[in-house]
Tab-separated table of C-alpha atoms and ligand atoms in Angstrom:
chain	number	residue	atom	x	y	z
A	1	MET	CA	0.000	0.000	0.000
A	2	PHE	CA	1.022	3.646	-0.357
A	3	THR	CA	2.654	5.083	2.768
A	4	PRO	CA	0.471	7.229	5.069
A	5	ALA	CA	2.300	10.333	3.780
A	6	GLU	CA	1.637	9.332	0.166
A	7	LEU	CA	-2.022	8.674	0.957
A	8	LEU	CA	-2.322	12.202	2.337
A	9	GLU	CA	-0.797	13.600	-0.851
A	10	ILE	CA	-3.098	11.478	-3.001
A	11	LYS	CA	-6.115	12.633	-0.974
A	12	ALA	CA	-5.104	16.229	-1.644
A	13	LEU	CA	-4.918	15.490	-5.389
A	14	LEU	CA	-8.367	13.916	-5.529
A	15	THR	CA	-10.588	16.977	-5.745
A	16	PRO	CA	-13.492	17.863	-8.077
A	17	GLU	CA	-11.332	20.692	-9.521
A	18	ASN	CA	-8.552	18.380	-10.667
A	19	LYS	CA	-8.830	16.552	-13.985
A	20	ILE	CA	-8.533	12.853	-13.342
A	21	VAL	CA	-7.876	10.185	-15.948
A	22	ILE	CA	-7.797	6.428	-15.406
A	23	LEU	CA	-5.821	4.267	-17.856
A	24	THR	CA	-5.441	0.565	-18.394
A	25	HIS	CA	-3.595	-1.820	-20.689
A	26	TYR	CA	-3.906	-2.858	-24.333
A	27	ASN	CA	-6.530	-5.574	-24.971
A	28	PRO	CA	-8.303	-4.842	-21.679
A	29	ASP	CA	-9.552	-7.874	-19.739
A	30	GLY	CA	-12.046	-8.200	-16.884
A	31	ASP	CA	-9.552	-6.960	-14.294
A	32	ALA	CA	-8.543	-3.980	-16.444
A	33	ILE	CA	-12.110	-2.822	-17.074
A	34	GLY	CA	-13.305	-3.807	-13.575
A	35	SER	CA	-10.535	-1.904	-11.811
A	36	THR	CA	-10.763	1.270	-13.916
A	37	LEU	CA	-14.560	1.452	-13.716
A	38	GLY	CA	-14.532	0.401	-10.042
A	39	LEU	CA	-12.174	3.291	-9.276
A	40	LYS	CA	-14.274	5.667	-11.395
A	41	HIS	CA	-17.421	4.767	-9.409
A	42	TYR	CA	-15.534	5.106	-6.120
A	43	LEU	CA	-14.367	8.601	-7.091
A	44	ARG	CA	-17.925	9.433	-8.157
A	45	ALA	CA	-19.157	8.318	-4.723
A	46	LYS	CA	-16.751	10.978	-3.359
A	47	GLY	CA	-18.203	13.603	-5.711
A	48	ILE	CA	-15.323	13.454	-8.219
A	49	GLU	CA	-15.731	12.660	-11.918
A	50	ALA	CA	-12.984	10.875	-13.883
A	51	ASP	CA	-12.481	9.657	-17.462
A	52	VAL	CA	-11.541	6.063	-18.214
A	53	LEU	CA	-9.291	5.522	-21.244
A	54	THR	CA	-8.333	2.248	-22.922
A	55	PRO	CA	-5.777	1.911	-25.757
A	56	ASN	CA	-8.107	-0.280	-27.853
A	57	ASP	CA	-11.558	-1.788	-27.769
A	58	PHE	CA	-12.576	-4.572	-25.391
A	59	PRO	CA	-14.934	-7.586	-25.654
A	60	LYS	CA	-18.708	-7.352	-25.572
A	61	PHE	CA	-18.871	-9.548	-22.472
A	62	LEU	CA	-17.351	-6.680	-20.454
A	63	LYS	CA	-19.628	-3.973	-21.819
A	64	TRP	CA	-22.451	-4.694	-19.359
A	65	MET	CA	-20.455	-3.077	-16.556
A	66	PRO	CA	-21.774	0.306	-15.388
A	67	ASP	CA	-20.266	3.093	-17.546
A	68	ALA	CA	-18.337	0.613	-19.752
A	69	LYS	CA	-19.784	2.256	-22.835
A	70	LYS	CA	-18.470	5.641	-21.705
A	71	CYS	CA	-14.820	4.554	-21.804
A	72	VAL	CA	-12.758	6.575	-24.286
A	73	ILE	CA	-11.170	4.068	-26.663
A	74	GLY	CA	-7.855	5.478	-27.898
A	75	GLU	CA	-7.805	3.675	-31.250
A	76	TYR	CA	-11.183	5.246	-32.161
A	77	LYS	CA	-10.772	8.655	-30.524
A	78	ARG	CA	-7.128	9.609	-30.754
A	79	LYS	CA	-7.595	13.338	-30.306
A	80	VAL	CA	-9.964	13.088	-27.340
A	81	ALA	CA	-7.596	10.577	-25.699
A	82	SER	CA	-4.429	12.624	-26.255
A	83	ASP	CA	-6.136	15.829	-25.037
A	84	LEU	CA	-7.392	14.099	-21.894
A	85	ILE	CA	-3.929	12.745	-21.089
A	86	ARG	CA	-2.182	16.044	-21.810
A	87	GLU	CA	-4.596	18.106	-19.718
A	88	ALA	CA	-4.908	15.684	-16.801
A	89	ASP	CA	-3.737	16.656	-13.318
A	90	VAL	CA	-3.802	13.083	-12.061
A	91	ILE	CA	-3.472	9.854	-14.051
A	92	PHE	CA	-4.214	6.497	-12.450
A	93	CYS	CA	-2.465	3.611	-14.208
A	94	LEU	CA	-4.205	0.350	-13.424
A	95	ASP	CA	-3.350	-3.277	-14.201
A	96	PHE	CA	-0.175	-2.469	-16.155
A	97	ASN	CA	3.164	-1.047	-15.104
A	98	SER	CA	5.006	0.149	-18.181
A	99	PRO	CA	4.026	2.679	-20.888
A	100	SER	CA	4.907	-0.017	-23.444
A	101	ARG	CA	1.758	-1.910	-22.443
A	102	ILE	CA	-0.711	0.812	-23.466
A	103	GLY	CA	-0.021	1.146	-27.170
A	104	ILE	CA	-0.417	4.648	-28.586
A	105	LEU	CA	-1.311	6.070	-25.156
A	106	GLY	CA	2.193	5.257	-23.868
A	107	GLU	CA	3.941	8.114	-25.609
A	108	TRP	CA	1.337	10.621	-24.397
A	109	LEU	CA	1.540	9.232	-20.860
A	110	THR	CA	5.306	9.633	-20.776
A	111	LYS	CA	4.998	13.304	-21.791
A	112	ALA	CA	2.039	14.121	-19.510
A	113	LYS	CA	2.482	16.675	-16.736
A	114	ALA	CA	0.040	14.847	-14.442
A	115	LYS	CA	0.955	13.078	-11.222
A	116	LYS	CA	1.008	9.388	-12.116
A	117	ILE	CA	-0.383	6.882	-9.649
A	118	LEU	CA	0.269	3.188	-10.274
A	119	ILE	CA	-1.907	0.426	-8.827
A	120	ASP	CA	-0.887	-2.915	-10.305
A	121	HIS	CA	0.022	-6.532	-9.604
A	122	HIS	CA	2.464	-7.329	-12.429
A	123	GLN	CA	6.199	-7.942	-12.019
A	124	GLN	CA	8.869	-5.234	-12.329
A	125	PRO	CA	7.049	-1.877	-12.296
A	126	GLU	CA	8.627	1.123	-14.028
A	127	ASN	CA	8.737	4.676	-12.683
A	128	PHE	CA	5.571	6.423	-11.491
A	129	ASP	CA	5.063	9.222	-8.916
A	130	TYR	CA	3.135	6.965	-6.543
A	131	VAL	CA	3.477	3.195	-6.686
A	132	TYR	CA	1.255	0.553	-5.131
A	133	SER	CA	2.614	-2.645	-6.646
A	134	ASP	CA	2.041	-6.082	-5.161
A	135	THR	CA	2.576	-9.215	-7.241
A	136	ILE	CA	1.037	-11.477	-4.581
A	137	ILE	CA	-2.437	-9.993	-5.002
A	138	PRO	CA	-4.472	-11.884	-7.624
A	139	ALA	CA	-6.272	-8.908	-9.173
A	140	THR	CA	-5.880	-5.156	-9.504
A	141	CYS	CA	-9.556	-5.006	-8.500
A	142	GLN	CA	-8.594	-6.371	-5.077
A	143	MET	CA	-5.939	-3.637	-4.821
A	144	ILE	CA	-8.564	-0.985	-5.612
A	145	TYR	CA	-10.576	-2.342	-2.698
A	146	HIS	CA	-7.477	-2.110	-0.424
A	147	PHE	CA	-6.937	1.445	-1.672
A	148	ILE	CA	-10.546	2.363	-0.803
A	149	GLU	CA	-10.001	0.841	2.664
A	150	ALA	CA	-6.748	2.755	3.116
A	151	MET	CA	-8.577	5.966	2.202
A	152	GLY	CA	-11.029	5.160	5.011
A	153	ASP	CA	-13.894	4.893	2.523
A	154	GLU	CA	-15.087	1.269	2.819
A	155	GLY	CA	-18.501	2.674	3.698
A	156	LEU	CA	-18.776	4.226	0.220
A	157	VAL	CA	-18.714	0.861	-1.605
A	158	ASN	CA	-21.977	0.756	-3.576
A	159	LYS	CA	-23.440	-1.629	-6.154
A	160	ASP	CA	-21.613	-0.070	-9.118
A	161	ILE	CA	-18.247	-0.337	-7.385
A	162	ALA	CA	-19.051	-3.844	-6.126
A	163	ASP	CA	-20.134	-5.133	-9.568
A	164	CYS	CA	-16.929	-3.881	-11.204
A	165	LEU	CA	-14.500	-5.084	-8.540
A	166	TYR	CA	-16.194	-8.473	-8.229
A	167	THR	CA	-15.875	-9.001	-11.988
A	168	GLY	CA	-12.138	-8.343	-12.097
A	169	ILE	CA	-11.416	-10.507	-9.073
A	170	MET	CA	-13.515	-13.295	-10.564
A	171	THR	CA	-11.832	-13.163	-13.992
A	172	ASP	CA	-8.222	-12.682	-12.818
A	173	THR	CA	-8.491	-15.563	-10.327
A	174	GLY	CA	-10.037	-17.818	-12.982
A	175	GLY	CA	-13.203	-18.028	-10.889
A	176	PHE	CA	-11.451	-17.968	-7.469
A	177	ARG	CA	-9.169	-20.877	-8.422
A	178	PHE	CA	-5.640	-19.581	-9.008
A	179	ARG	CA	-3.158	-19.937	-6.184
A	180	SER	CA	-2.940	-16.261	-5.255
A	181	THR	CA	-6.647	-16.388	-4.288
A	182	SER	CA	-6.512	-15.873	-0.520
A	183	ALA	CA	-8.797	-15.723	2.481
A	184	THR	CA	-8.495	-11.936	2.178
A	185	THR	CA	-9.722	-12.170	-1.416
A	186	HIS	CA	-12.793	-14.078	-0.230
A	187	ARG	CA	-13.428	-11.627	2.645
A	188	ILE	CA	-13.387	-8.763	0.157
A	189	VAL	CA	-15.645	-10.651	-2.229
A	190	ALA	CA	-18.069	-11.271	0.659
A	191	HIS	CA	-18.150	-7.536	1.329
A	192	LEU	CA	-18.751	-6.832	-2.366
A	193	ILE	CA	-21.709	-9.240	-2.362
A	194	GLU	CA	-23.085	-7.585	0.790
A	195	ASN	CA	-22.921	-4.285	-1.074
A	196	GLY	CA	-24.820	-5.365	-4.153
A	197	ALA	CA	-22.627	-7.580	-6.359
A	198	ASP	CA	-24.715	-10.540	-7.559
A	199	PRO	CA	-22.429	-13.518	-8.349
A	200	SER	CA	-24.923	-15.342	-10.542
A	201	ILE	CA	-25.738	-12.283	-12.670
A	202	ILE	CA	-22.080	-11.269	-12.993
A	203	THR	CA	-21.020	-14.812	-13.939
A	204	SER	CA	-23.811	-15.073	-16.434
A	205	ASN	CA	-23.092	-11.636	-17.975
A	206	THR	CA	-19.368	-12.325	-18.235
A	207	TRP	CA	-19.027	-16.019	-18.924
A	208	ASP	CA	-22.320	-17.342	-20.247
A	209	THR	CA	-22.284	-15.137	-23.292
A	210	ASN	CA	-20.272	-17.328	-25.644
A	211	THR	CA	-20.546	-16.611	-29.338
A	212	ILE	CA	-20.945	-19.474	-31.815
A	213	SER	CA	-17.629	-18.421	-33.374
A	214	ARG	CA	-15.928	-18.888	-29.997
A	215	MET	CA	-17.378	-22.366	-29.498
A	216	ARG	CA	-16.282	-23.451	-32.988
A	217	LEU	CA	-12.782	-22.008	-32.568
A	218	LEU	CA	-12.519	-23.802	-29.238
A	219	ALA	CA	-13.528	-27.096	-30.841
A	220	LEU	CA	-10.878	-26.528	-33.496
A	221	ILE	CA	-7.980	-25.885	-31.112
A	222	LEU	CA	-8.979	-28.612	-28.658
A	223	GLY	CA	-9.078	-31.046	-31.560
A	224	ARG	CA	-5.395	-30.488	-32.289
A	225	ILE	CA	-3.930	-29.594	-28.906
A	226	GLU	CA	-0.402	-30.965	-28.687
A	227	VAL	CA	1.402	-32.078	-25.557
A	228	VAL	CA	5.198	-31.939	-25.689
A	229	ASN	CA	8.198	-32.134	-23.359
A	230	ASP	CA	7.247	-35.443	-21.730
A	231	GLY	CA	3.640	-34.383	-21.271
A	232	LYS	CA	4.558	-31.215	-19.380
A	233	VAL	CA	3.768	-28.555	-21.972
A	234	ALA	CA	0.537	-28.060	-23.951
A	235	VAL	CA	0.631	-26.132	-27.233
A	236	MET	CA	-2.288	-24.634	-29.167
A	237	TYR	CA	-2.532	-22.273	-32.109
A	238	LEU	CA	-4.896	-20.477	-34.478
A	239	THR	CA	-4.105	-19.000	-37.869
A	240	ARG	CA	-5.452	-15.745	-39.245
A	241	LYS	CA	-7.201	-17.676	-42.004
A	242	GLU	CA	-9.049	-19.756	-39.412
A	243	LEU	CA	-10.056	-16.670	-37.457
A	244	GLN	CA	-11.496	-15.192	-40.634
A	245	GLU	CA	-13.234	-18.416	-41.679
A	246	TYR	CA	-14.893	-18.873	-38.299
A	247	GLY	CA	-15.995	-15.239	-38.013
A	248	PHE	CA	-13.743	-14.332	-35.047
A	249	GLN	CA	-15.034	-11.578	-32.773
A	250	LYS	CA	-13.024	-9.687	-30.171
A	251	GLY	CA	-12.675	-11.733	-26.983
A	252	ASP	CA	-13.529	-15.065	-28.639
A	253	THR	CA	-10.229	-16.673	-27.638
A	254	GLU	CA	-10.080	-15.289	-24.092
A	255	GLY	CA	-9.175	-18.102	-21.679
A	256	PHE	CA	-8.436	-20.720	-24.376
A	257	VAL	CA	-4.914	-21.136	-23.004
A	258	ASN	CA	-6.312	-22.437	-19.698
A	259	TYR	CA	-7.638	-25.592	-21.329
A	260	GLY	CA	-4.060	-26.761	-21.899
A	261	LEU	CA	-3.317	-26.390	-18.218
A	262	SER	CA	-6.264	-28.578	-17.256
A	263	ILE	CA	-4.576	-31.689	-18.692
A	264	ALA	CA	-3.130	-33.953	-15.973
A	265	GLY	CA	0.652	-33.567	-15.760
A	266	VAL	CA	0.807	-30.354	-17.807
A	267	ARG	CA	2.790	-27.600	-16.063
A	268	MET	CA	2.789	-25.004	-18.811
A	269	SER	CA	0.349	-24.128	-21.556
A	270	ALA	CA	0.978	-21.879	-24.545
A	271	PHE	CA	-1.470	-20.487	-27.064
A	272	PHE	CA	-0.263	-18.854	-30.298
A	273	MET	CA	-2.543	-16.763	-32.463
A	274	GLU	CA	-1.810	-14.837	-35.643
A	275	ASP	CA	-2.990	-11.253	-35.370
A	276	LEU	CA	-5.964	-10.513	-37.587
A	277	TYR	CA	-4.458	-7.377	-39.137
A	278	GLU	CA	-0.750	-7.118	-38.436
A	279	ASP	CA	2.121	-9.503	-39.044
A	280	PHE	CA	2.839	-10.847	-35.608
A	281	ILE	CA	1.851	-13.726	-33.358
A	282	LYS	CA	0.178	-12.987	-30.009
A	283	ILE	CA	1.170	-15.541	-27.391
A	284	SER	CA	-0.434	-16.429	-24.058
A	285	PHE	CA	1.364	-18.486	-21.436
A	286	ARG	CA	-0.050	-20.098	-18.300
A	287	SER	CA	1.747	-22.307	-15.813
A	288	LYS	CA	1.543	-24.111	-12.506
A	289	ASP	CA	3.566	-23.807	-9.321
A	290	ASP	CA	7.139	-22.565	-9.788
A	291	VAL	CA	7.236	-22.611	-13.610
A	292	ASP	CA	7.887	-18.907	-14.245
A	293	VAL	CA	6.303	-17.848	-17.537
A	294	ASN	CA	6.951	-14.155	-16.817
A	295	GLN	CA	10.712	-14.793	-17.009
A	296	PHE	CA	10.320	-17.173	-19.951
A	297	SER	CA	8.285	-14.675	-21.952
A	298	ARG	CA	10.608	-11.774	-21.105
A	299	LYS	CA	13.619	-13.818	-22.180
A	300	TYR	CA	12.308	-15.220	-25.472
A	301	PHE	CA	9.059	-13.577	-26.549
A	302	GLN	CA	9.173	-9.798	-25.873
A	303	GLY	CA	6.602	-10.099	-23.100
A	304	GLY	CA	6.002	-10.576	-19.413
A	305	GLY	CA	3.215	-10.616	-16.857
A	306	HIS	CA	2.988	-12.804	-13.768
A	307	ILE	CA	4.804	-15.983	-12.699
A	308	ASN	CA	1.843	-18.177	-13.732
A	309	ALA	CA	0.231	-16.003	-16.447
A	310	ALA	CA	2.071	-14.003	-19.055
A	311	GLY	CA	1.806	-12.805	-22.619
A	312	GLY	CA	4.273	-12.185	-25.389
A	313	LYS	CA	4.672	-11.928	-29.140
A	314	SER	CA	6.699	-13.169	-32.056
A	315	ASN	CA	7.499	-11.564	-35.406
A	316	ASP	CA	8.420	-14.900	-37.011
A	317	PRO	CA	5.864	-16.916	-39.000
A	318	LEU	CA	3.544	-19.091	-36.924
A	319	MET	CA	5.020	-22.546	-37.644
A	320	GLU	CA	8.558	-21.238	-37.118
A	321	THR	CA	7.486	-19.643	-33.850
A	322	LEU	CA	6.071	-22.982	-32.659
A	323	GLU	CA	9.386	-24.695	-33.467
A	324	ILE	CA	11.374	-21.993	-31.681
A	325	PHE	CA	9.059	-22.309	-28.687
A	326	LYS	CA	9.552	-26.071	-28.509
A	327	GLU	CA	13.353	-25.647	-28.682
A	328	LYS	CA	13.286	-23.047	-25.922
A	329	ILE	CA	11.190	-25.109	-23.530
A	330	ALA	CA	13.429	-28.119	-24.127
A	331	SER	CA	16.517	-25.990	-23.392
A	332	GLU	CA	14.925	-24.495	-20.254
A	333	ASN	CA	14.214	-27.996	-18.932
A	334	LEU	CA	10.690	-27.216	-17.818
B	1	LIG	P1	-2.839	-12.746	-21.654
B	1	LIG	O1	-2.259	-14.072	-21.982
B	1	LIG	O2	-4.164	-12.885	-20.979
B	1	LIG	O3	-2.835	-11.785	-22.784
B	1	LIG	O4	-1.870	-12.093	-20.588
B	1	LIG	C1	-1.567	-12.714	-19.373
B	1	LIG	C2	-0.957	-11.722	-18.432
B	1	LIG	O5	0.278	-11.243	-18.928
B	1	LIG	C3	-1.821	-10.490	-18.218
B	1	LIG	O6	-1.748	-10.171	-16.859
B	1	LIG	C4	-1.199	-9.419	-19.070
B	1	LIG	O7	-1.356	-8.175	-18.505
B	1	LIG	C5	0.258	-9.842	-19.133
B	1	LIG	N1	0.797	-9.597	-20.475
B	1	LIG	C6	0.252	-9.987	-21.660
B	1	LIG	N2	1.026	-9.610	-22.701
B	1	LIG	C7	2.081	-8.958	-22.176
B	1	LIG	C8	3.240	-8.319	-22.747
B	1	LIG	O8	3.458	-8.281	-23.952
B	1	LIG	N3	4.104	-7.735	-21.856
B	1	LIG	C9	3.906	-7.780	-20.511
B	1	LIG	N4	4.811	-7.200	-19.711
B	1	LIG	N5	2.837	-8.352	-19.957
B	1	LIG	C10	1.934	-8.948	-20.751
B	2	LIG	MN1	-4.933	-8.066	-13.663
């Protein structure tokens, strides 16, 4: 948490007169949208309005969240986004820790005069004015709750805040399953439910909204999932042509990588997908226990993230990338 002195300074910055912007990472997920909107609704409960900015668009299954449709999406509204960042007095950076993770917004963020406040749970944070970084906490949404507590404002948690924070905790813990899910996480979730979050509605809105294209893409990748390295590593992929043929929609492949990890004996799962528009491969890694995919992705695939969940990319063709990946995991002795 921020130190008591930092909290006092932050309190002084959070006034209705100051322009406040809340940013999150490229390809926003449930935790990114949940934490930014959760913070926005908390500030609103204090009588302060803020703008939420995302670098690019996010999936439909996150658009039910209160105010989700009011987010400024940088790729569609470049001028509005750059003006907001330039004129901001305070910028909250949530669920990412390096300007390189926010696409076109990164350059504007670096130049901005605003005080920059980081709240994030990824490894190796870069420089910000105020840093609350904790890699043990499973979701940035949980950190927003701790921040609200530290501000002495637990009593302000309303249904809007609760819905948003519940969603991010639920998605980033894989439905309260991943190992960083703690008793504290569950205590917070209990408080969110007491304040209006409805688990069955949130689950249904977020997870029971599969598109037919998603189901068919899932069938395709499960049908050819490969297990290598003595059964320890699962590999999956999708080509651009397949995405086009199956009518891919944003968010369709979210969570696919987890299926690899559900195979008995598998300690690491990797999912490779050709980008729909640009010539690169987006990679997702998931792992169990002490297999560190953050380090692995940083070392070989221009990425990073958490010990057990990381992303990366490759500029080589897909089949070559798969071969390189298999060589690297063999050499790392996973
Ligand atoms: P995903 O596989 O869901 O895209 O990403 C898994 C985790 O790794 C997320 O927490 C995400 O923020 C992080 N991540 C994904 N791609 C990158 C990347 O290129 N660089 C870094 N540093 N983190 C990433
Ligand atoms: Mn997160």
